[in-house]
mmCIF file of C-alpha atoms in Angstrom:
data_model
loop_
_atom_site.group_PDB
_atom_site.id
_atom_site.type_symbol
_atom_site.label_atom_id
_atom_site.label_comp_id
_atom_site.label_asym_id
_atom_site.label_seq_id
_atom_site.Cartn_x
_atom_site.Cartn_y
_atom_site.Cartn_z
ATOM 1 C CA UNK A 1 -58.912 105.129 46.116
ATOM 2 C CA UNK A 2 -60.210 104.718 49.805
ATOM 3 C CA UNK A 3 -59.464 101.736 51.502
ATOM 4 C CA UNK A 4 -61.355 100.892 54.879
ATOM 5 C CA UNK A 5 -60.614 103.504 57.246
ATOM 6 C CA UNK A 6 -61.817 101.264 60.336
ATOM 7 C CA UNK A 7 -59.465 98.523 59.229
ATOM 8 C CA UNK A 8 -56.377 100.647 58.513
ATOM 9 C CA UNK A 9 -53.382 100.692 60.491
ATOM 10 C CA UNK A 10 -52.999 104.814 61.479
ATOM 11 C CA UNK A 11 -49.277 103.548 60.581
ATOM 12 C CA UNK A 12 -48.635 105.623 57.146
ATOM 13 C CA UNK A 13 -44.517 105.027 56.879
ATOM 14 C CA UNK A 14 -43.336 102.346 56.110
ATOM 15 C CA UNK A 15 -41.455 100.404 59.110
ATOM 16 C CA UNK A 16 -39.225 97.982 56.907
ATOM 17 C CA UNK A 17 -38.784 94.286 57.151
ATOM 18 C CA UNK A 18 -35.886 94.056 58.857
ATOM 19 C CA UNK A 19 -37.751 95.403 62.147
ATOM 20 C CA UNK A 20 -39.414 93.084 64.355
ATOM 21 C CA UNK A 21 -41.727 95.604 66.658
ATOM 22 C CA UNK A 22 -44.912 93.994 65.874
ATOM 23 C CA UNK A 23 -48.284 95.342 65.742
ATOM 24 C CA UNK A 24 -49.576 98.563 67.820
ATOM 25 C CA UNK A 25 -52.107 98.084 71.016
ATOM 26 C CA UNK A 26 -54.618 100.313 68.397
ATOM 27 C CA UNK A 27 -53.757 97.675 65.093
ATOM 28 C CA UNK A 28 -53.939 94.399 67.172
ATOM 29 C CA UNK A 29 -57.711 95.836 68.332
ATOM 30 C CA UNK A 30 -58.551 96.612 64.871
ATOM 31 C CA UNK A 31 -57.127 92.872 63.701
ATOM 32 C CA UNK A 32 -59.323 91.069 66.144
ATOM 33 C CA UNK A 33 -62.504 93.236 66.318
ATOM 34 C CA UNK A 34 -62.564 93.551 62.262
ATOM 35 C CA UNK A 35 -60.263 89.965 61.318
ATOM 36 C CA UNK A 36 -58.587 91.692 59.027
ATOM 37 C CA UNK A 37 -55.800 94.681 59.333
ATOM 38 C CA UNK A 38 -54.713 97.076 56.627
ATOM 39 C CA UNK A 39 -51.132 98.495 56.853
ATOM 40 C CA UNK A 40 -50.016 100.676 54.140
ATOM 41 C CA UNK A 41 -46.500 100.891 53.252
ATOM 42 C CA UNK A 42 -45.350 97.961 55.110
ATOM 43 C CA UNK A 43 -43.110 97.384 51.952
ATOM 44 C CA UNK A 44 -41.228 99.922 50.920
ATOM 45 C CA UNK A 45 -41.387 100.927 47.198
ATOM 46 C CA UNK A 46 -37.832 98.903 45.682
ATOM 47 C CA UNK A 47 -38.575 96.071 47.163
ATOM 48 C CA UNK A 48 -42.460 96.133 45.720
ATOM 49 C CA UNK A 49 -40.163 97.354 42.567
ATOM 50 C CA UNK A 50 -37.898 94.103 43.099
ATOM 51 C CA UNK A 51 -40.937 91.453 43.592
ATOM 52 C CA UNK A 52 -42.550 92.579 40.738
ATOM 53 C CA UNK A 53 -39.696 92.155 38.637
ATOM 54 C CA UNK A 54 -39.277 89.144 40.114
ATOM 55 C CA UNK A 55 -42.497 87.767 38.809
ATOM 56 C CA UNK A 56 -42.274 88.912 35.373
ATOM 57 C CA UNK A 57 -38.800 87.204 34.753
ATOM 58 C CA UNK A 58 -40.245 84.032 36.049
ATOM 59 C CA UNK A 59 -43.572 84.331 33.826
ATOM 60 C CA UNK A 60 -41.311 85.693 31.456
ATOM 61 C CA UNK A 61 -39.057 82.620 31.083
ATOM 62 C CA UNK A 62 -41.162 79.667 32.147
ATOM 63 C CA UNK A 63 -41.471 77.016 29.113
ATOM 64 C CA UNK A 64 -44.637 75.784 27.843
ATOM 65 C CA UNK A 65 -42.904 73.026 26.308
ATOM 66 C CA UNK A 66 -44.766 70.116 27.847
ATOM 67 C CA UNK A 67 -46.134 72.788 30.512
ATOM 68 C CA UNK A 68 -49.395 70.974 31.424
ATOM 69 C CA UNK A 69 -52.360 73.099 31.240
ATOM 70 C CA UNK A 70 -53.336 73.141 34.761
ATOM 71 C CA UNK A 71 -56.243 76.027 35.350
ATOM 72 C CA UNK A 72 -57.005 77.015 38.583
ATOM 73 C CA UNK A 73 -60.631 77.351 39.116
ATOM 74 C CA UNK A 74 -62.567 78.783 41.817
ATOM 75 C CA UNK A 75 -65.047 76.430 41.341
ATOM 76 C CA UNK A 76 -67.220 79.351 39.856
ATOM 77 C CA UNK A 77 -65.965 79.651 36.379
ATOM 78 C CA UNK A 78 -67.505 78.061 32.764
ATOM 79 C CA UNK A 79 -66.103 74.575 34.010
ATOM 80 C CA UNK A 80 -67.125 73.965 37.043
ATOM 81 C CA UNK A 81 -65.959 70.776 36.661
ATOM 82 C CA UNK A 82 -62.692 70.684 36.203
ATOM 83 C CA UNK A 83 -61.917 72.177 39.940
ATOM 84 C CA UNK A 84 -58.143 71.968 41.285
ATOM 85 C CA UNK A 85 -56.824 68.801 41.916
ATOM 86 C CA UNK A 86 -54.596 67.264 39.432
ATOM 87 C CA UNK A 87 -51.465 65.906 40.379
ATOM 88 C CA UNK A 88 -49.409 68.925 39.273
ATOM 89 C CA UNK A 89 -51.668 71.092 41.818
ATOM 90 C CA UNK A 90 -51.101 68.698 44.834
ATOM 91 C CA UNK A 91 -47.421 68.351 44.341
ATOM 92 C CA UNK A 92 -46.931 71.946 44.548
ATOM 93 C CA UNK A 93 -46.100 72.513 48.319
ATOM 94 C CA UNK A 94 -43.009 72.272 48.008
ATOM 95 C CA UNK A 95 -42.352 73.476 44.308
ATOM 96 C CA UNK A 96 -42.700 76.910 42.324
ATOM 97 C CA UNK A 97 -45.384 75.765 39.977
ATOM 98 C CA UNK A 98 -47.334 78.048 37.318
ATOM 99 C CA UNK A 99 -51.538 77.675 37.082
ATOM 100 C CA UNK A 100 -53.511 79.114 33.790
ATOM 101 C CA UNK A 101 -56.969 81.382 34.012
ATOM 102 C CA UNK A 102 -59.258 79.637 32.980
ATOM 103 C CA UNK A 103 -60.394 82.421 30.457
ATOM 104 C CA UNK A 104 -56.779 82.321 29.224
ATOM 105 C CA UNK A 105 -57.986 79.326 26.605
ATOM 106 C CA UNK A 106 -60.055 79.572 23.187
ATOM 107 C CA UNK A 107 -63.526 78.088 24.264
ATOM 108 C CA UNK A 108 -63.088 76.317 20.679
ATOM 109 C CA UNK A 109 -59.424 75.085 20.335
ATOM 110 C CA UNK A 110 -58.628 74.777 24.077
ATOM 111 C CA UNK A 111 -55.420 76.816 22.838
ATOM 112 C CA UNK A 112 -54.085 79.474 24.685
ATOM 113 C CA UNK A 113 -55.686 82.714 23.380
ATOM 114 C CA UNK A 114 -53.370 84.619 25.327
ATOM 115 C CA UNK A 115 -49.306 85.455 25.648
ATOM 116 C CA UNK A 116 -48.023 82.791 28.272
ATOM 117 C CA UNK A 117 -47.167 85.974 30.875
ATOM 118 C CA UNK A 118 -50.946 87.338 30.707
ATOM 119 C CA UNK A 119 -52.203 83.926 31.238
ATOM 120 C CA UNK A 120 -51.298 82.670 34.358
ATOM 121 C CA UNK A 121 -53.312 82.830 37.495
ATOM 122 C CA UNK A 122 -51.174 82.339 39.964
ATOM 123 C CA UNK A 123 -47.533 81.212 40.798
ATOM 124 C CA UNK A 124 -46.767 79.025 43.573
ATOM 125 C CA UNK A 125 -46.743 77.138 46.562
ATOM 126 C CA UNK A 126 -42.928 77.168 47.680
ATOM 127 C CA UNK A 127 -41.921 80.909 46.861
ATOM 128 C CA UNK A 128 -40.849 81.893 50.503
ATOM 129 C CA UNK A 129 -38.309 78.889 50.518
ATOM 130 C CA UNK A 130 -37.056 78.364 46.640
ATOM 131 C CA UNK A 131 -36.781 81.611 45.351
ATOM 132 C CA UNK A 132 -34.052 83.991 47.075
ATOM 133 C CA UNK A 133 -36.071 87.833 47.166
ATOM 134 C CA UNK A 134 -39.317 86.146 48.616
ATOM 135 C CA UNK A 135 -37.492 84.180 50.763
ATOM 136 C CA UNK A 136 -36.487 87.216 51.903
ATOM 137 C CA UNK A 137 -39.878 89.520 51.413
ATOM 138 C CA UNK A 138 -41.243 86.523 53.869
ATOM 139 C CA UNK A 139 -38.630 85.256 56.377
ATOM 140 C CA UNK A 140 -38.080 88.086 58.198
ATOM 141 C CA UNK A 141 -38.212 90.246 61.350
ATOM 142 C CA UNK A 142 -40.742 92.269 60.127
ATOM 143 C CA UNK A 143 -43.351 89.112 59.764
ATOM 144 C CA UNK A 144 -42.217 87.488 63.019
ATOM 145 C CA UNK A 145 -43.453 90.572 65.082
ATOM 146 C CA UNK A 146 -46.199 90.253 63.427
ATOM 147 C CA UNK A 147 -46.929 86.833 64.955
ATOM 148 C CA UNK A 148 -45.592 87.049 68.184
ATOM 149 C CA UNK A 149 -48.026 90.301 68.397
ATOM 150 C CA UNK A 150 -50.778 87.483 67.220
ATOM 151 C CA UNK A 151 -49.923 84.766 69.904
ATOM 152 C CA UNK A 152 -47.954 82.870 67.574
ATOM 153 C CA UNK A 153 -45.440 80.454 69.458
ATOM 154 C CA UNK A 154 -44.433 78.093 66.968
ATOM 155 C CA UNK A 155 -45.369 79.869 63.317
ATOM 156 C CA UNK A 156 -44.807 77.992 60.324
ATOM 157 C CA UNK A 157 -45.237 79.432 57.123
ATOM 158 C CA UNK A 158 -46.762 77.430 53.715
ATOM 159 C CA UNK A 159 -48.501 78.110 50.739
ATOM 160 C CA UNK A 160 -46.864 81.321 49.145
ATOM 161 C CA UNK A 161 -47.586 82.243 45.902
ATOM 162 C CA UNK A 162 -48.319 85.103 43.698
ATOM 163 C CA UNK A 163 -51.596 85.904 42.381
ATOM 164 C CA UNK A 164 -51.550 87.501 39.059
ATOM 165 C CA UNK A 165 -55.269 88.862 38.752
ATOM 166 C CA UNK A 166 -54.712 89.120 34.781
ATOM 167 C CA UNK A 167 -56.290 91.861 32.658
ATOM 168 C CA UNK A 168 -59.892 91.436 31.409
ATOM 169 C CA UNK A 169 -59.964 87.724 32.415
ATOM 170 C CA UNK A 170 -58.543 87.876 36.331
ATOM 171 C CA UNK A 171 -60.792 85.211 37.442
ATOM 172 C CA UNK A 172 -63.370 86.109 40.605
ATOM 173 C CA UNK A 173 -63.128 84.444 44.086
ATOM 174 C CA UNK A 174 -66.219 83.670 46.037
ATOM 175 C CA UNK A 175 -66.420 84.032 49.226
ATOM 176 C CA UNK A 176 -64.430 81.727 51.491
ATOM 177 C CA UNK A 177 -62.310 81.357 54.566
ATOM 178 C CA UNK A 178 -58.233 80.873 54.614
ATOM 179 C CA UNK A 179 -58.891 78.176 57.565
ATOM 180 C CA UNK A 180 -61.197 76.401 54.623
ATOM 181 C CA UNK A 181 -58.369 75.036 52.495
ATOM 182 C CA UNK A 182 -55.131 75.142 55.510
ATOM 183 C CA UNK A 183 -57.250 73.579 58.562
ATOM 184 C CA UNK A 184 -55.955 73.418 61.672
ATOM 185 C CA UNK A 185 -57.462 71.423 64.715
ATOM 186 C CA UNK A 186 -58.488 74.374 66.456
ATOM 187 C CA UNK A 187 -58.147 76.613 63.337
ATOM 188 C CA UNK A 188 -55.130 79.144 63.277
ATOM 189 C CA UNK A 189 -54.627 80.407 60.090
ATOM 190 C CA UNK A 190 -53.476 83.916 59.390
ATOM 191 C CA UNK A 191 -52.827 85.225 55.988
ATOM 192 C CA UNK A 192 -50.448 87.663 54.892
ATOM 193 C CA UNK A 193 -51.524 89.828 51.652
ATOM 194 C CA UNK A 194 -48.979 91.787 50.331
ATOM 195 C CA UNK A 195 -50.093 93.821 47.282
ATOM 196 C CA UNK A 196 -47.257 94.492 44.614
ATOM 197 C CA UNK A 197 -49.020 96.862 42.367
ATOM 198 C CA UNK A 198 -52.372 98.572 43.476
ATOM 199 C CA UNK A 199 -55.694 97.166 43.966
ATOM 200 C CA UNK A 200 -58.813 98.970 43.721
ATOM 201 C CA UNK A 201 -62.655 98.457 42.490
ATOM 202 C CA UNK A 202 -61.978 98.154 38.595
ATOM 203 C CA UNK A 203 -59.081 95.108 38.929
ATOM 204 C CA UNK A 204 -60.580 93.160 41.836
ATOM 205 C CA UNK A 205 -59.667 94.354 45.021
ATOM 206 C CA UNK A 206 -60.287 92.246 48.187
ATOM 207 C CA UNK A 207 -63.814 92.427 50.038
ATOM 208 C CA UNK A 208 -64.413 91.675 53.700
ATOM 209 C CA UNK A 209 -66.871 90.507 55.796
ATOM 210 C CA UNK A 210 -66.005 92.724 59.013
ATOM 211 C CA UNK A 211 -66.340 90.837 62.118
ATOM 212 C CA UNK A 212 -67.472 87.381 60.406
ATOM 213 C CA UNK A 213 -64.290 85.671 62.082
ATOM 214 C CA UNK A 214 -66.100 85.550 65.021
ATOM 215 C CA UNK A 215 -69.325 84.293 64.170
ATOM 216 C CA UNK A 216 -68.996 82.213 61.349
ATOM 217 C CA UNK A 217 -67.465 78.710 61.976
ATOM 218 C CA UNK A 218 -65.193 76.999 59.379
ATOM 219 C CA UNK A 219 -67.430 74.079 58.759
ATOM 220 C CA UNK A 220 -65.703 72.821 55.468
ATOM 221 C CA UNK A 221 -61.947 72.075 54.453
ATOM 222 C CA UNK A 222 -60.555 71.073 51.464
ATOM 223 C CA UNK A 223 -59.156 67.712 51.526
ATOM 224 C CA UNK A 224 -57.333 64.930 49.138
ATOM 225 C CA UNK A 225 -59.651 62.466 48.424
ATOM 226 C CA UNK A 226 -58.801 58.992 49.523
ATOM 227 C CA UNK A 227 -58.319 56.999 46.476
ATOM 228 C CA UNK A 228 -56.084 59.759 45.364
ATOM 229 C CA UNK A 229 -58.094 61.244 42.122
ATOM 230 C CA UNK A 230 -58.474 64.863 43.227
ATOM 231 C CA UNK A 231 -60.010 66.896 46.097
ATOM 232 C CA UNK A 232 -63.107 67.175 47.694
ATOM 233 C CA UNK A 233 -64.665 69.443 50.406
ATOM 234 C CA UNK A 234 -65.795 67.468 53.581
ATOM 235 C CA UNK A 235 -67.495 68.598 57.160
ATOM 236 C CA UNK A 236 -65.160 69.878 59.825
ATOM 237 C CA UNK A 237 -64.863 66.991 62.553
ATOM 238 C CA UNK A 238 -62.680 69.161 64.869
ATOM 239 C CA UNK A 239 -62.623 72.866 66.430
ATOM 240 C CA UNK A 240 -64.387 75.200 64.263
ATOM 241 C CA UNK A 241 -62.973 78.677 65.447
ATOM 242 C CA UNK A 242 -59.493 79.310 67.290
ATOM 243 C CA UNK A 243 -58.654 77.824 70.775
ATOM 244 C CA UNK A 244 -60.128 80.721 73.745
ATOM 245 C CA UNK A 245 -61.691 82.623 70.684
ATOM 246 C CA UNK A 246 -64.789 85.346 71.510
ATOM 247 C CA UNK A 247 -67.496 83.709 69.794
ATOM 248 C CA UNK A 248 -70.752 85.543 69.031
ATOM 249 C CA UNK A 249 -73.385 83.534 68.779
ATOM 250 C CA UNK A 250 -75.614 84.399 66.353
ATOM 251 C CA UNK A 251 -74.549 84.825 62.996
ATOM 252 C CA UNK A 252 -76.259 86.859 60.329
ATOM 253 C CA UNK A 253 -78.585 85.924 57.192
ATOM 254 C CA UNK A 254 -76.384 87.973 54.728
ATOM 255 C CA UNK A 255 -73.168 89.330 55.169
ATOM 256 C CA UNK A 256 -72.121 93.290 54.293
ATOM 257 C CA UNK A 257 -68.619 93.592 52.798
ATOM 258 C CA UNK A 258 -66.089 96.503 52.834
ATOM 259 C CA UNK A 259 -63.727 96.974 49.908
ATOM 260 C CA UNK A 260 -60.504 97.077 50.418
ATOM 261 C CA UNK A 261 -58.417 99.220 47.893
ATOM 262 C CA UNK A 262 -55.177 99.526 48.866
ATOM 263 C CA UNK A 263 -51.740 100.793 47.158
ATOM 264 C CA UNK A 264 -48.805 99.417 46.152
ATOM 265 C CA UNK A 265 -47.043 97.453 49.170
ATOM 266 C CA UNK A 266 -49.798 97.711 51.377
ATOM 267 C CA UNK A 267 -50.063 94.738 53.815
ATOM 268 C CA UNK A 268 -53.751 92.953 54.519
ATOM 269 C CA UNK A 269 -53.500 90.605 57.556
ATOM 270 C CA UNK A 270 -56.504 88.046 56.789
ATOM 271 C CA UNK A 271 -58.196 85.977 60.210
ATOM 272 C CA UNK A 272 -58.421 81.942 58.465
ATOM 273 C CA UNK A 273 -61.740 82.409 59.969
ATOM 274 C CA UNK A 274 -62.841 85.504 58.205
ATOM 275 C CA UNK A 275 -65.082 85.933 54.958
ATOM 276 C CA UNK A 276 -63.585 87.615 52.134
ATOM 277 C CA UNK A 277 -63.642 87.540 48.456
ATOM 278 C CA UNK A 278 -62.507 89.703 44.959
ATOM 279 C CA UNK A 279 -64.501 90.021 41.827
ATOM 280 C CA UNK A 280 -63.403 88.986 38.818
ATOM 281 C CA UNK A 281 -60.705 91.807 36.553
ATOM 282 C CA UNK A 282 -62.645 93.277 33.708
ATOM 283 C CA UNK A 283 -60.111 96.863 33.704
ATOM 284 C CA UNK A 284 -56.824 96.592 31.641
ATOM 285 C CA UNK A 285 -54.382 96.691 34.569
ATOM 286 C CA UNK A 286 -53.357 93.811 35.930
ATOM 287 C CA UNK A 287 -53.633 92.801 40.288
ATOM 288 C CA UNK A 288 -50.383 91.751 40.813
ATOM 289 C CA UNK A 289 -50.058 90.205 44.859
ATOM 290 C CA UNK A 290 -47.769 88.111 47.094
ATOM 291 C CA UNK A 291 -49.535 86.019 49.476
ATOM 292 C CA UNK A 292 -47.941 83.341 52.441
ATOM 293 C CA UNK A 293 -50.102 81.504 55.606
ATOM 294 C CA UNK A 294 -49.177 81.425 59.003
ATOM 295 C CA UNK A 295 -50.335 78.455 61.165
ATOM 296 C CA UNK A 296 -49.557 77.301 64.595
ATOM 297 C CA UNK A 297 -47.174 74.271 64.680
ATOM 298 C CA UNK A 298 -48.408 73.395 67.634
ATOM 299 C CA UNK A 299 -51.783 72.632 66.333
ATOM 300 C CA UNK A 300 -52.779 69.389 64.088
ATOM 301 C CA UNK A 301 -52.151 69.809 60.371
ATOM 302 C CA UNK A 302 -53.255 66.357 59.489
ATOM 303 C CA UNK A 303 -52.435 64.368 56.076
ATOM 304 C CA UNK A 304 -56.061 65.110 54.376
ATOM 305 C CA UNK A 305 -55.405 68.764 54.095
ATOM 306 C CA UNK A 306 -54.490 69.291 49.859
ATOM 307 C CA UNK A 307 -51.114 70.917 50.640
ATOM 308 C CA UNK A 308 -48.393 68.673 52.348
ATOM 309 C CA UNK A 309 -45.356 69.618 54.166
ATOM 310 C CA UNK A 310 -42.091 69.233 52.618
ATOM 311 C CA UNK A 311 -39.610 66.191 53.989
ATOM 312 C CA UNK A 312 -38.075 69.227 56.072
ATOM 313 C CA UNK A 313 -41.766 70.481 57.656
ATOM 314 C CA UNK A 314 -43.345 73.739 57.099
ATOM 315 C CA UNK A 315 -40.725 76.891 57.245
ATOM 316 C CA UNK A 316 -40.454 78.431 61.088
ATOM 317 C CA UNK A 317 -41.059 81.662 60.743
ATOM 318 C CA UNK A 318 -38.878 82.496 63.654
ATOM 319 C CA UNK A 319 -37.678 79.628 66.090
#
């Protein structure tokens, strides 16, 4: 397993989350000429141990006693209809909520076909802030070097949740942008991948576009729709790349990505700008990852974008 050697931080120990030095000179050149960063061991192995467990008590001992169904869909899947945005989705900002594959049903019965902890897609969108060891795993030193290496003043961190990548039915992700669905006016999301078991070709892996963060504008963002049914994708209005951002100007006709295997507590930092994607999980071994955002609060977050703040505002990552 070979993960991109342009993209990887020459940082092989792990540094631990309880220290704040923040990226290298060598990584932050990497982060912004590629717009994405691999750092390997940035967790150390107990606490990958400790998420992990983590997630399986709380797929483990979820009810499906009036559990509605809710699938998340890429939008690529058999129904391309039935796309995220029921009200259990959008009230999930500020909640731990559970979302099924969509292959996790019997095409004929629209029963599960599938024990309750193989079929979810993806827990979230509150982890950092409800539950205690992500909280933790999140709100740290560590992360907040991170930023302040980035240019963050004011971070604020939202939509964490863990993405299961199932066995044999982990559904793909197209291509898309981070800045696409958490829009900022200028755009200033960063994501934080953490994986939590490892991630290579045969369970869907991460792709990247290298450099696309700086030639390919975020022209879309998911929004709620304004009578309330759902979401819907709409044209950018505002800033379409970060504030003082080196722009090239031409972009190309088809993209070339660079797989991204990576081990077991490896950290990805993702550019909202940047193109990446995963294909779907046809091996027997599930993806297991934790996943937050990072956006400036200094920058509009307006009340179209699908995910809300809680009454208290999106978490400070460091004040």
């Amino acid at each position: 397993m070979a993960p991109s050697a342009t993209s990887t931080s020459s940082r092989s120990q792990g540094r631990g989350l309880g220290q704040g030095q923040g990226l290298t000179a060598e990584e932050l050149q990497t982060y912004n000429e590629n717009g994405y960063l691999i750092i390997p061991n940035a967790l150390d192995p107990s606490t990958t141990t400790s998420l992990l467990h983590e997630t399986q008590e709380m797929l483990s001992s979820f009810s499906l006693t009036d559990h509605p169904m809710t699938k998340f869909s890429t939008g690529q899947g058999k129904d391309k209809s039935a796309h995220i945005g029921d009200d259990y989705f959008l009230t999930s900002g500020d909640r731990i909520r559970f979302f099924f594959e969509e292959d996790a049903f019997d095409a004929s019965t629209g029963e599960l076909s599938k024990p309750k902890h193989r079929a979810i897609n993806k827990i979230g969108h509150y982890l950092h802030a409800l539950n205690p060891a992500f909280r933790e795993s999140t709100l740290n030193a560590y992360h907040a070097g991170i930023a302040q290496s980035l240019g963050f003043k004011d971070p604020r961190v939202l939509q964490s949740m863990v993405i299961c990548k199932q066995p044999e039915i982990g559904g793909k992700v197209g291509s898309h942008q981070d800045s696409t669905f958490l829009y900022t006016d200028p755009p200033s999301a960063v994501g934080f991948w953490i994986a939590l078991e490892d991630a290579t070709e045969e369970n869907g892996c991460l792709s990247f576009a290298k450099g696309s963060h700086r030639r390919t504008p975020v022209r879309s963002r998911m929004v709620r729709k304004n009578d309330g049914s759902g979401v819907e994708f709409v044209d950018v209005k505002g800033a379409k790349f970060p504030k003082d951002f080196d722009v090239e100007e031409k972009e190309l006709e088809e993209e070339m990505y660079t797989m991204g295997e990576v081990k077991a507590g490896t950290l990805v930092l993702i550019h909202g700008n940047l193109l990446h994607k995963s294909e779907k999980n046809w091996s027997k071994r599930s993806r297991f990852i934790y996943t937050f955002h990072v956006i400036k609060g200094e920058n509009e977050y307006d009340g179209r974008n699908w995910l809300q703040p809680p009454s208290v505002g999106f978490s400070r990552l460091y004040s």
